[in-house]
Amino acid sequence: MIRVLIVDDSKQSQFFIKSMLEREEELKIIGTISSAANAEMYCLRGQVDLILMDICTADNASGLTAAAKIKKNYPRVKIIMATSMPEHSFIKRAQAAGCEGFWYKEYGDTDLLDVVSVVLDEGICYPLETPEIQVGCAKSTEFSEREYEVVRLLADGLSRQEIGDRLNISPRTVRFYIEELKSKTGYDDTMKMVSDFVEQKLIINNLN
Amino acid sequence: MNFMELPTYCITLIMGIGSFIFGGMFFLLMLQVMERRINWRHVVTAVLILIYSAAFIFLRFIVANRKDAALMLTYDVVPWPMYVILEAFMAGYTIIALNNEIRFEYKQFRKSNVREAIDNLPNGLCFSDQYGQPVLMNYNMVEYAQKICGYRLKNADTFWRDLLEKEPAAGVRRLKTKKPMPNQLTFVLPDGSVLQVGRKQLFIPHLGPYIQTTISDVTMLHELYHQAEENNEKLRVQRREIRELTDRMIRTNHEEEVLAHKIRIHNEMGQMILPTRQMLLGHATLTEYKSIGKQWKQIAEKFGEIAGQEAGNARELLQEIFDIAEQIGCEVHMKEDLPASLVSDAWIRQAIREGIINAVRHGMATQIWLSMETNGDAYTLHLMNDGVLPKGEFEMRGGLKNLSEALRAKGGTIQIHTTDKFELVIHVPKNMLKGE
């Protein structure tokens, strides 16, 4: 019997995920909680085998941060990250945290039970790529890593100088990246472009 | 008196002196040139001139007894082509050397050149000695100083003191900048132009200390600065909006998820309508009756969940911590309800969570007592557990250490007491909490 903990800030999502997983007899749902920050407590007595962890959870707690902490202290616990946001960096951050699986709630055709089954049988299950989202005239897959970093910091409200300091590049180079982004997306206004990135959920900051 | 009637020694002496003057003049001229630009041509020329002069005098002494040929002796003794070449060479050299000298002198800076240059500067500029006495000042300085102070600048020290201490001329106002620069003052004139006065101490080697006073017209710069300030303000607002939008997106996403679940239930209901209609018309078997009933029950359950209260309020989040603690075998006893301001603070919830995690992980605690005291303008939370006491002195590490540092930065503290039981004491000033 695999003991599963569901972490999701939405009661409805908790219910639906629970009802999906309960179809599998091998899985036993031992709890549903709303904040990722509380997930570690469940692992203290070794009661959990698998955690299905939402990324943006209650208390503004990031599932990714909690997952990294849990994997560090309890490497035996398997974690599948779940999100309905196509945020560019989530998959990489989940891999860096050591999570075994990743499931897009609303994108792609992969069923949750398939992901769970692959994780339990083979160990790892990640989508091949992030969902392709349209930002202005460009697709989300057309942007480079550096461009995403620049947009992310712009969304954080940082100036060109501050972004340059953070990324160890000159403000002139930051300006070059912004111009590149504007040229790809077709936006004239930087802030409108950043808003679009945020509205398309490609950039999610402010997660603890 | 006829020159030719003079005694031979007189003619020789005169010609000798003439040769010395002639040669010496060349020599001096060349030394002057060489002082600036020494090269091999000058050296060769100098040597040749010296040889020529010496030879000329020597020849005069040799033929001193030939009074009648005194003036022609050179042609007699020295073959004429050599003489012509030497003379031509020296004449040519003289012309070139003089031309160079004229050009060199023409290129030299003189006081008048400096004066003209600083008068053409768009800024006002005044160099004065250490007592403020002007040494060099341009017309713009006089004009700008007149506009700002209303008088002609006579002493740079007095002028600066007046700018600092006295009111400027009528209609002129001093501009206060956000970040005042030392030794820099800005004034707005009645016509809207902006002048910036700067003062700098200079020390020139071999000459001593000097004071440099400048007045620049920065009207355009000032306008651009204001424009940049306005643009920056707009950017600040936009950045704030972007941050708020990011915050809202998490909520929006949550709502979208709920909506997606509702759509799913709606679709399930839609799929159930036809079989239910068939059932009501009496076209269903008993098994189908049961199946349809079961599916409607499931839909009703889902509806119940959708209608259920949303997770996420602070007190529920705290309760979630206590519930999990109980599930993992650690009971939390709370003497009294914590005030809303304390519960709604994420740091406090995190401190309680860390306290429980530490008590269970390191102390194997099964009971935790949570109490609170109010001491004037601060709350003190006590989190005591029945776990095993640490051996030796307890040192905060990991999450607890990070939390302690974060709380300290906000004005709170976390202390550990291990006298009788393990106790975590969290001291929180009320002004740190929202709603206090």
mmCIF file with all atom_site columns, C-alpha atoms in Angstrom, chain A residues 24-207:
data_model
loop_
_atom_site.group_PDB
_atom_site.id
_atom_site.type_symbol
_atom_site.label_atom_id
_atom_site.label_alt_id
_atom_site.label_comp_id
_atom_site.label_asym_id
_atom_site.label_entity_id
_atom_site.label_seq_id
_atom_site.pdbx_PDB_ins_code
_atom_site.Cartn_x
_atom_site.Cartn_y
_atom_site.Cartn_z
_atom_site.occupancy
_atom_site.B_iso_or_equiv
_atom_site.pdbx_formal_charge
_atom_site.auth_seq_id
_atom_site.auth_comp_id
_atom_site.auth_asym_id
_atom_site.auth_atom_id
_atom_site.pdbx_PDB_model_num
ATOM 1   C CA . GLU A 1 24  ? -6.245 2.931  -7.704  1.00 0.00 ? 24  GLU A CA 1
ATOM 2   C CA . GLU A 1 25  ? -6.550 0.384  -4.929  1.00 0.00 ? 25  GLU A CA 1
ATOM 3   C CA . GLU A 1 26  ? -2.832 0.359  -4.283  1.00 0.00 ? 26  GLU A CA 1
ATOM 4   C CA . LEU A 1 27  ? -2.930 4.006  -3.189  1.00 0.00 ? 27  LEU A CA 1
ATOM 5   C CA . LYS A 1 28  ? -4.127 5.125  0.235   1.00 0.00 ? 28  LYS A CA 1
ATOM 6   C CA . ILE A 1 29  ? -4.766 8.812  0.805   1.00 0.00 ? 29  ILE A CA 1
ATOM 7   C CA . ILE A 1 30  ? -3.550 9.586  4.302   1.00 0.00 ? 30  ILE A CA 1
ATOM 8   C CA . GLY A 1 31  ? -4.202 13.297 4.266   1.00 0.00 ? 31  GLY A CA 1
ATOM 9   C CA . THR A 1 32  ? -5.044 16.389 2.314   1.00 0.00 ? 32  THR A CA 1
ATOM 10  C CA . ILE A 1 33  ? -3.495 19.676 3.359   1.00 0.00 ? 33  ILE A CA 1
ATOM 11  C CA . SER A 1 34  ? -3.573 23.162 1.909   1.00 0.00 ? 34  SER A CA 1
ATOM 12  C CA . SER A 1 35  ? -0.089 24.515 2.669   1.00 0.00 ? 35  SER A CA 1
ATOM 13  C CA . ALA A 1 36  ? 3.113  23.003 1.323   1.00 0.00 ? 36  ALA A CA 1
ATOM 14  C CA . ALA A 1 37  ? 4.947  24.339 4.371   1.00 0.00 ? 37  ALA A CA 1
ATOM 15  C CA . ASN A 1 38  ? 3.056  21.801 6.508   1.00 0.00 ? 38  ASN A CA 1
ATOM 16  C CA . ALA A 1 39  ? 3.927  18.800 4.324   1.00 0.00 ? 39  ALA A CA 1
ATOM 17  C CA . GLU A 1 40  ? 7.243  18.181 6.056   1.00 0.00 ? 40  GLU A CA 1
ATOM 18  C CA . MET A 1 41  ? 5.436  17.536 9.335   1.00 0.00 ? 41  MET A CA 1
ATOM 19  C CA . TYR A 1 42  ? 3.722  14.510 7.797   1.00 0.00 ? 42  TYR A CA 1
ATOM 20  C CA . CYS A 1 43  ? 7.091  13.010 6.929   1.00 0.00 ? 43  CYS A CA 1
ATOM 21  C CA . LEU A 1 44  ? 8.411  13.231 10.502  1.00 0.00 ? 44  LEU A CA 1
ATOM 22  C CA . ARG A 1 45  ? 7.088  9.813  11.551  1.00 0.00 ? 45  ARG A CA 1
ATOM 23  C CA . GLY A 1 46  ? 7.696  8.182  8.177   1.00 0.00 ? 46  GLY A CA 1
ATOM 24  C CA . GLN A 1 47  ? 3.989  7.969  7.393   1.00 0.00 ? 47  GLN A CA 1
ATOM 25  C CA . VAL A 1 48  ? 4.214  9.157  3.786   1.00 0.00 ? 48  VAL A CA 1
ATOM 26  C CA . ASP A 1 49  ? 5.457  7.362  0.670   1.00 0.00 ? 49  ASP A CA 1
ATOM 27  C CA . LEU A 1 50  ? 4.273  9.715  -2.025  1.00 0.00 ? 50  LEU A CA 1
ATOM 28  C CA . ILE A 1 51  ? 3.358  13.381 -1.985  1.00 0.00 ? 51  ILE A CA 1
ATOM 29  C CA . LEU A 1 52  ? 1.323  14.986 -4.706  1.00 0.00 ? 52  LEU A CA 1
ATOM 30  C CA . MET A 1 53  ? 2.370  18.578 -4.256  1.00 0.00 ? 53  MET A CA 1
ATOM 31  C CA . ASP A 1 54  ? 0.813  21.650 -5.809  1.00 0.00 ? 54  ASP A CA 1
ATOM 32  C CA . ILE A 1 55  ? 3.329  24.419 -6.525  1.00 0.00 ? 55  ILE A CA 1
ATOM 33  C CA . CYS A 1 56  ? 1.356  27.465 -5.421  1.00 0.00 ? 56  CYS A CA 1
ATOM 34  C CA . THR A 1 57  ? -0.244 26.575 -2.120  1.00 0.00 ? 57  THR A CA 1
ATOM 35  C CA . ALA A 1 58  ? -1.926 28.302 0.803   1.00 0.00 ? 58  ALA A CA 1
ATOM 36  C CA . ASP A 1 59  ? 0.059  30.620 3.042   1.00 0.00 ? 59  ASP A CA 1
ATOM 37  C CA . ASN A 1 60  ? 1.917  31.670 -0.112  1.00 0.00 ? 60  ASN A CA 1
ATOM 38  C CA . ALA A 1 61  ? 4.098  28.605 0.412   1.00 0.00 ? 61  ALA A CA 1
ATOM 39  C CA . SER A 1 62  ? 5.910  27.219 -2.603  1.00 0.00 ? 62  SER A CA 1
ATOM 40  C CA . GLY A 1 63  ? 5.584  23.509 -3.185  1.00 0.00 ? 63  GLY A CA 1
ATOM 41  C CA . LEU A 1 64  ? 9.023  23.576 -4.801  1.00 0.00 ? 64  LEU A CA 1
ATOM 42  C CA . THR A 1 65  ? 10.700 24.945 -1.682  1.00 0.00 ? 65  THR A CA 1
ATOM 43  C CA . ALA A 1 66  ? 8.877  22.467 0.527   1.00 0.00 ? 66  ALA A CA 1
ATOM 44  C CA . ALA A 1 67  ? 9.746  19.605 -1.856  1.00 0.00 ? 67  ALA A CA 1
ATOM 45  C CA . ALA A 1 68  ? 13.447 20.508 -1.798  1.00 0.00 ? 68  ALA A CA 1
ATOM 46  C CA . LYS A 1 69  ? 13.387 20.513 2.008   1.00 0.00 ? 69  LYS A CA 1
ATOM 47  C CA . ILE A 1 70  ? 11.558 17.196 2.193   1.00 0.00 ? 70  ILE A CA 1
ATOM 48  C CA . LYS A 1 71  ? 13.837 15.524 -0.364  1.00 0.00 ? 71  LYS A CA 1
ATOM 49  C CA . LYS A 1 72  ? 16.845 16.711 1.623   1.00 0.00 ? 72  LYS A CA 1
ATOM 50  C CA . ASN A 1 73  ? 15.608 15.368 4.956   1.00 0.00 ? 73  ASN A CA 1
ATOM 51  C CA . TYR A 1 74  ? 13.514 12.418 3.728   1.00 0.00 ? 74  TYR A CA 1
ATOM 52  C CA . PRO A 1 75  ? 14.922 11.240 0.375   1.00 0.00 ? 75  PRO A CA 1
ATOM 53  C CA . ARG A 1 76  ? 12.795 8.091  0.541   1.00 0.00 ? 76  ARG A CA 1
ATOM 54  C CA . VAL A 1 77  ? 9.580  10.072 0.061   1.00 0.00 ? 77  VAL A CA 1
ATOM 55  C CA . LYS A 1 78  ? 8.605  10.363 -3.607  1.00 0.00 ? 78  LYS A CA 1
ATOM 56  C CA . ILE A 1 79  ? 7.206  13.689 -4.740  1.00 0.00 ? 79  ILE A CA 1
ATOM 57  C CA . ILE A 1 80  ? 5.134  14.529 -7.791  1.00 0.00 ? 80  ILE A CA 1
ATOM 58  C CA . MET A 1 81  ? 4.775  18.254 -8.425  1.00 0.00 ? 81  MET A CA 1
ATOM 59  C CA . ALA A 1 82  ? 1.443  19.377 -9.824  1.00 0.00 ? 82  ALA A CA 1
ATOM 60  C CA . THR A 1 83  ? 0.493  22.692 -11.308 1.00 0.00 ? 83  THR A CA 1
ATOM 61  C CA . SER A 1 84  ? -1.948 24.298 -13.653 1.00 0.00 ? 84  SER A CA 1
ATOM 62  C CA . MET A 1 85  ? 0.546  27.043 -14.478 1.00 0.00 ? 85  MET A CA 1
ATOM 63  C CA . PRO A 1 86  ? 2.806  26.757 -17.513 1.00 0.00 ? 86  PRO A CA 1
ATOM 64  C CA . GLU A 1 87  ? 5.533  28.709 -15.695 1.00 0.00 ? 87  GLU A CA 1
ATOM 65  C CA . HIS A 1 88  ? 8.761  28.227 -17.575 1.00 0.00 ? 88  HIS A CA 1
ATOM 66  C CA . SER A 1 89  ? 11.072 27.386 -14.695 1.00 0.00 ? 89  SER A CA 1
ATOM 67  C CA . PHE A 1 90  ? 8.869  25.011 -12.698 1.00 0.00 ? 90  PHE A CA 1
ATOM 68  C CA . ILE A 1 91  ? 10.042 21.777 -14.342 1.00 0.00 ? 91  ILE A CA 1
ATOM 69  C CA . LYS A 1 92  ? 13.704 22.647 -13.943 1.00 0.00 ? 92  LYS A CA 1
ATOM 70  C CA . ARG A 1 93  ? 13.215 23.709 -10.357 1.00 0.00 ? 93  ARG A CA 1
ATOM 71  C CA . ALA A 1 94  ? 11.333 20.486 -9.604  1.00 0.00 ? 94  ALA A CA 1
ATOM 72  C CA . GLN A 1 95  ? 14.175 18.471 -11.116 1.00 0.00 ? 95  GLN A CA 1
ATOM 73  C CA . ALA A 1 96  ? 16.708 20.471 -9.121  1.00 0.00 ? 96  ALA A CA 1
ATOM 74  C CA . ALA A 1 97  ? 14.727 19.796 -5.936  1.00 0.00 ? 97  ALA A CA 1
ATOM 75  C CA . GLY A 1 98  ? 14.929 16.075 -6.679  1.00 0.00 ? 98  GLY A CA 1
ATOM 76  C CA . CYS A 1 99  ? 11.219 15.473 -7.322  1.00 0.00 ? 99  CYS A CA 1
ATOM 77  C CA . GLU A 1 100 ? 10.359 12.256 -9.132  1.00 0.00 ? 100 GLU A CA 1
ATOM 78  C CA . GLY A 1 101 ? 7.457  13.487 -11.212 1.00 0.00 ? 101 GLY A CA 1
ATOM 79  C CA . PHE A 1 102 ? 5.703  16.480 -12.679 1.00 0.00 ? 102 PHE A CA 1
ATOM 80  C CA . TRP A 1 103 ? 2.094  16.735 -13.733 1.00 0.00 ? 103 TRP A CA 1
ATOM 81  C CA . TYR A 1 104 ? 0.338  19.577 -15.548 1.00 0.00 ? 104 TYR A CA 1
ATOM 82  C CA . LYS A 1 105 ? -3.209 19.674 -14.272 1.00 0.00 ? 105 LYS A CA 1
ATOM 83  C CA . GLU A 1 106 ? -4.697 21.374 -17.302 1.00 0.00 ? 106 GLU A CA 1
ATOM 84  C CA . TYR A 1 107 ? -2.177 21.001 -20.087 1.00 0.00 ? 107 TYR A CA 1
ATOM 85  C CA . GLY A 1 108 ? -1.193 17.908 -21.965 1.00 0.00 ? 108 GLY A CA 1
ATOM 86  C CA . ASP A 1 109 ? -2.918 14.564 -22.154 1.00 0.00 ? 109 ASP A CA 1
ATOM 87  C CA . THR A 1 110 ? -1.118 12.778 -19.369 1.00 0.00 ? 110 THR A CA 1
ATOM 88  C CA . ASP A 1 111 ? -3.432 11.403 -16.733 1.00 0.00 ? 111 ASP A CA 1
ATOM 89  C CA . LEU A 1 112 ? -2.449 11.763 -13.096 1.00 0.00 ? 112 LEU A CA 1
ATOM 90  C CA . LEU A 1 113 ? -2.708 8.031  -12.514 1.00 0.00 ? 113 LEU A CA 1
ATOM 91  C CA . ASP A 1 114 ? -0.291 7.400  -15.392 1.00 0.00 ? 114 ASP A CA 1
ATOM 92  C CA . VAL A 1 115 ? 2.240  9.776  -13.854 1.00 0.00 ? 115 VAL A CA 1
ATOM 93  C CA . VAL A 1 116 ? 1.826  8.151  -10.432 1.00 0.00 ? 116 VAL A CA 1
ATOM 94  C CA . SER A 1 117 ? 2.168  4.709  -11.930 1.00 0.00 ? 117 SER A CA 1
ATOM 95  C CA . VAL A 1 118 ? 5.356  5.628  -13.876 1.00 0.00 ? 118 VAL A CA 1
ATOM 96  C CA . VAL A 1 119 ? 6.882  7.264  -10.797 1.00 0.00 ? 119 VAL A CA 1
ATOM 97  C CA . LEU A 1 120 ? 6.148  4.226  -8.644  1.00 0.00 ? 120 LEU A CA 1
ATOM 98  C CA . ASP A 1 121 ? 7.344  1.719  -11.269 1.00 0.00 ? 121 ASP A CA 1
ATOM 99  C CA . GLU A 1 122 ? 10.172 3.471  -13.044 1.00 0.00 ? 122 GLU A CA 1
ATOM 100 C CA . GLY A 1 123 ? 11.131 6.242  -10.662 1.00 0.00 ? 123 GLY A CA 1
ATOM 101 C CA . ILE A 1 124 ? 10.905 9.354  -12.833 1.00 0.00 ? 124 ILE A CA 1
ATOM 102 C CA . CYS A 1 125 ? 8.154  10.918 -14.930 1.00 0.00 ? 125 CYS A CA 1
ATOM 103 C CA . TYR A 1 126 ? 8.481  14.399 -16.397 1.00 0.00 ? 126 TYR A CA 1
ATOM 104 C CA . PRO A 1 127 ? 6.738  16.016 -19.349 1.00 0.00 ? 127 PRO A CA 1
ATOM 105 C CA . LEU A 1 128 ? 9.084  16.476 -22.294 1.00 0.00 ? 128 LEU A CA 1
ATOM 106 C CA . GLU A 1 129 ? 8.512  20.206 -22.458 1.00 0.00 ? 129 GLU A CA 1
ATOM 107 C CA . THR A 1 130 ? 6.514  23.039 -20.946 1.00 0.00 ? 130 THR A CA 1
ATOM 108 C CA . PRO A 1 131 ? 3.166  23.812 -22.601 1.00 0.00 ? 131 PRO A CA 1
ATOM 109 C CA . GLU A 1 132 ? 3.485  26.169 -25.540 1.00 0.00 ? 132 GLU A CA 1
ATOM 110 C CA . ILE A 1 133 ? 1.794  29.471 -24.761 1.00 0.00 ? 133 ILE A CA 1
ATOM 111 C CA . GLN A 1 134 ? 1.389  32.482 -27.009 1.00 0.00 ? 134 GLN A CA 1
ATOM 112 C CA . VAL A 1 135 ? 2.917  35.749 -25.763 1.00 0.00 ? 135 VAL A CA 1
ATOM 113 C CA . GLY A 1 136 ? 2.190  38.556 -28.205 1.00 0.00 ? 136 GLY A CA 1
ATOM 114 C CA . CYS A 1 137 ? 3.464  37.330 -31.575 1.00 0.00 ? 137 CYS A CA 1
ATOM 115 C CA . ALA A 1 138 ? 5.835  34.761 -30.096 1.00 0.00 ? 138 ALA A CA 1
ATOM 116 C CA . LYS A 1 139 ? 5.489  31.323 -28.574 1.00 0.00 ? 139 LYS A CA 1
ATOM 117 C CA . SER A 1 140 ? 6.767  30.659 -25.097 1.00 0.00 ? 140 SER A CA 1
ATOM 118 C CA . THR A 1 141 ? 9.317  28.181 -26.452 1.00 0.00 ? 141 THR A CA 1
ATOM 119 C CA . GLU A 1 142 ? 11.025 30.871 -28.540 1.00 0.00 ? 142 GLU A CA 1
ATOM 120 C CA . PHE A 1 143 ? 12.518 32.699 -25.575 1.00 0.00 ? 143 PHE A CA 1
ATOM 121 C CA . SER A 1 144 ? 15.958 31.949 -24.201 1.00 0.00 ? 144 SER A CA 1
ATOM 122 C CA . GLU A 1 145 ? 16.733 31.175 -20.573 1.00 0.00 ? 145 GLU A CA 1
ATOM 123 C CA . ARG A 1 146 ? 18.339 34.582 -20.155 1.00 0.00 ? 146 ARG A CA 1
ATOM 124 C CA . GLU A 1 147 ? 15.307 36.336 -21.596 1.00 0.00 ? 147 GLU A CA 1
ATOM 125 C CA . TYR A 1 148 ? 13.087 34.544 -19.104 1.00 0.00 ? 148 TYR A CA 1
ATOM 126 C CA . GLU A 1 149 ? 15.404 35.617 -16.287 1.00 0.00 ? 149 GLU A CA 1
ATOM 127 C CA . VAL A 1 150 ? 15.182 39.234 -17.433 1.00 0.00 ? 150 VAL A CA 1
ATOM 128 C CA . VAL A 1 151 ? 11.366 39.140 -17.670 1.00 0.00 ? 151 VAL A CA 1
ATOM 129 C CA . ARG A 1 152 ? 11.172 37.492 -14.274 1.00 0.00 ? 152 ARG A CA 1
ATOM 130 C CA . LEU A 1 153 ? 13.205 40.278 -12.681 1.00 0.00 ? 153 LEU A CA 1
ATOM 131 C CA . LEU A 1 154 ? 11.231 42.925 -14.570 1.00 0.00 ? 154 LEU A CA 1
ATOM 132 C CA . ALA A 1 155 ? 8.084  41.382 -13.122 1.00 0.00 ? 155 ALA A CA 1
ATOM 133 C CA . ASP A 1 156 ? 9.700  41.710 -9.711  1.00 0.00 ? 156 ASP A CA 1
ATOM 134 C CA . GLY A 1 157 ? 9.788  45.458 -10.278 1.00 0.00 ? 157 GLY A CA 1
ATOM 135 C CA . LEU A 1 158 ? 13.552 45.756 -10.703 1.00 0.00 ? 158 LEU A CA 1
ATOM 136 C CA . SER A 1 159 ? 15.207 48.465 -12.782 1.00 0.00 ? 159 SER A CA 1
ATOM 137 C CA . ARG A 1 160 ? 17.657 47.730 -15.583 1.00 0.00 ? 160 ARG A CA 1
ATOM 138 C CA . GLN A 1 161 ? 20.571 48.568 -13.289 1.00 0.00 ? 161 GLN A CA 1
ATOM 139 C CA . GLU A 1 162 ? 19.270 46.227 -10.561 1.00 0.00 ? 162 GLU A CA 1
ATOM 140 C CA . ILE A 1 163 ? 18.650 43.436 -13.087 1.00 0.00 ? 163 ILE A CA 1
ATOM 141 C CA . GLY A 1 164 ? 22.175 43.901 -14.411 1.00 0.00 ? 164 GLY A CA 1
ATOM 142 C CA . ASP A 1 165 ? 23.572 43.635 -10.897 1.00 0.00 ? 165 ASP A CA 1
ATOM 143 C CA . ARG A 1 166 ? 21.597 40.463 -10.211 1.00 0.00 ? 166 ARG A CA 1
ATOM 144 C CA . LEU A 1 167 ? 22.592 38.754 -13.453 1.00 0.00 ? 167 LEU A CA 1
ATOM 145 C CA . ASN A 1 168 ? 26.136 40.146 -13.529 1.00 0.00 ? 168 ASN A CA 1
ATOM 146 C CA . ILE A 1 169 ? 25.591 41.864 -16.844 1.00 0.00 ? 169 ILE A CA 1
ATOM 147 C CA . SER A 1 170 ? 25.630 45.534 -17.810 1.00 0.00 ? 170 SER A CA 1
ATOM 148 C CA . PRO A 1 171 ? 22.405 47.589 -17.970 1.00 0.00 ? 171 PRO A CA 1
ATOM 149 C CA . ARG A 1 172 ? 23.131 47.986 -21.685 1.00 0.00 ? 172 ARG A CA 1
ATOM 150 C CA . THR A 1 173 ? 22.974 44.193 -22.093 1.00 0.00 ? 173 THR A CA 1
ATOM 151 C CA . VAL A 1 174 ? 19.738 44.095 -20.098 1.00 0.00 ? 174 VAL A CA 1
ATOM 152 C CA . ARG A 1 175 ? 18.372 46.674 -22.494 1.00 0.00 ? 175 ARG A CA 1
ATOM 153 C CA . PHE A 1 176 ? 19.463 44.482 -25.403 1.00 0.00 ? 176 PHE A CA 1
ATOM 154 C CA . TYR A 1 177 ? 17.530 41.511 -23.964 1.00 0.00 ? 177 TYR A CA 1
ATOM 155 C CA . ILE A 1 178 ? 14.454 43.658 -23.390 1.00 0.00 ? 178 ILE A CA 1
ATOM 156 C CA . GLU A 1 179 ? 14.623 44.915 -26.979 1.00 0.00 ? 179 GLU A CA 1
ATOM 157 C CA . GLU A 1 180 ? 14.981 41.319 -28.188 1.00 0.00 ? 180 GLU A CA 1
ATOM 158 C CA . LEU A 1 181 ? 11.929 40.297 -26.196 1.00 0.00 ? 181 LEU A CA 1
ATOM 159 C CA . LYS A 1 182 ? 9.953  43.237 -27.531 1.00 0.00 ? 182 LYS A CA 1
ATOM 160 C CA . SER A 1 183 ? 11.003 42.427 -31.050 1.00 0.00 ? 183 SER A CA 1
ATOM 161 C CA . LYS A 1 184 ? 9.915  38.790 -30.639 1.00 0.00 ? 184 LYS A CA 1
ATOM 162 C CA . THR A 1 185 ? 6.603  39.544 -28.967 1.00 0.00 ? 185 THR A CA 1
ATOM 163 C CA . GLY A 1 186 ? 5.813  42.637 -30.989 1.00 0.00 ? 186 GLY A CA 1
ATOM 164 C CA . TYR A 1 187 ? 5.121  44.775 -27.932 1.00 0.00 ? 187 TYR A CA 1
ATOM 165 C CA . ASP A 1 188 ? 6.223  48.419 -27.854 1.00 0.00 ? 188 ASP A CA 1
ATOM 166 C CA . ASP A 1 189 ? 5.707  48.798 -24.142 1.00 0.00 ? 189 ASP A CA 1
ATOM 167 C CA . THR A 1 190 ? 7.935  46.762 -21.832 1.00 0.00 ? 190 THR A CA 1
ATOM 168 C CA . MET A 1 191 ? 5.441  46.704 -18.987 1.00 0.00 ? 191 MET A CA 1
ATOM 169 C CA . LYS A 1 192 ? 2.610  45.508 -21.234 1.00 0.00 ? 192 LYS A CA 1
ATOM 170 C CA . MET A 1 193 ? 4.870  42.731 -22.432 1.00 0.00 ? 193 MET A CA 1
ATOM 171 C CA . VAL A 1 194 ? 5.755  41.733 -18.857 1.00 0.00 ? 194 VAL A CA 1
ATOM 172 C CA . SER A 1 195 ? 2.053  41.855 -17.928 1.00 0.00 ? 195 SER A CA 1
ATOM 173 C CA . ASP A 1 196 ? 1.335  39.435 -20.748 1.00 0.00 ? 196 ASP A CA 1
ATOM 174 C CA . PHE A 1 197 ? 4.012  37.061 -19.492 1.00 0.00 ? 197 PHE A CA 1
ATOM 175 C CA . VAL A 1 198 ? 2.461  37.227 -16.026 1.00 0.00 ? 198 VAL A CA 1
ATOM 176 C CA . GLU A 1 199 ? -1.106 36.901 -17.273 1.00 0.00 ? 199 GLU A CA 1
ATOM 177 C CA . GLN A 1 200 ? -0.146 33.868 -19.332 1.00 0.00 ? 200 GLN A CA 1
ATOM 178 C CA . LYS A 1 201 ? 1.301  32.450 -16.079 1.00 0.00 ? 201 LYS A CA 1
ATOM 179 C CA . LEU A 1 202 ? 4.721  32.028 -17.672 1.00 0.00 ? 202 LEU A CA 1
ATOM 180 C CA . ILE A 1 203 ? 6.227  34.039 -14.845 1.00 0.00 ? 203 ILE A CA 1
ATOM 181 C CA . ILE A 1 204 ? 5.178  33.407 -11.271 1.00 0.00 ? 204 ILE A CA 1
ATOM 182 C CA . ASN A 1 205 ? 7.194  35.240 -8.669  1.00 0.00 ? 205 ASN A CA 1
ATOM 183 C CA . ASN A 1 206 ? 6.594  35.906 -4.978  1.00 0.00 ? 206 ASN A CA 1
ATOM 184 C CA . LEU A 1 207 ? 6.481  32.242 -3.987  1.00 0.00 ? 207 LEU A CA 1
#
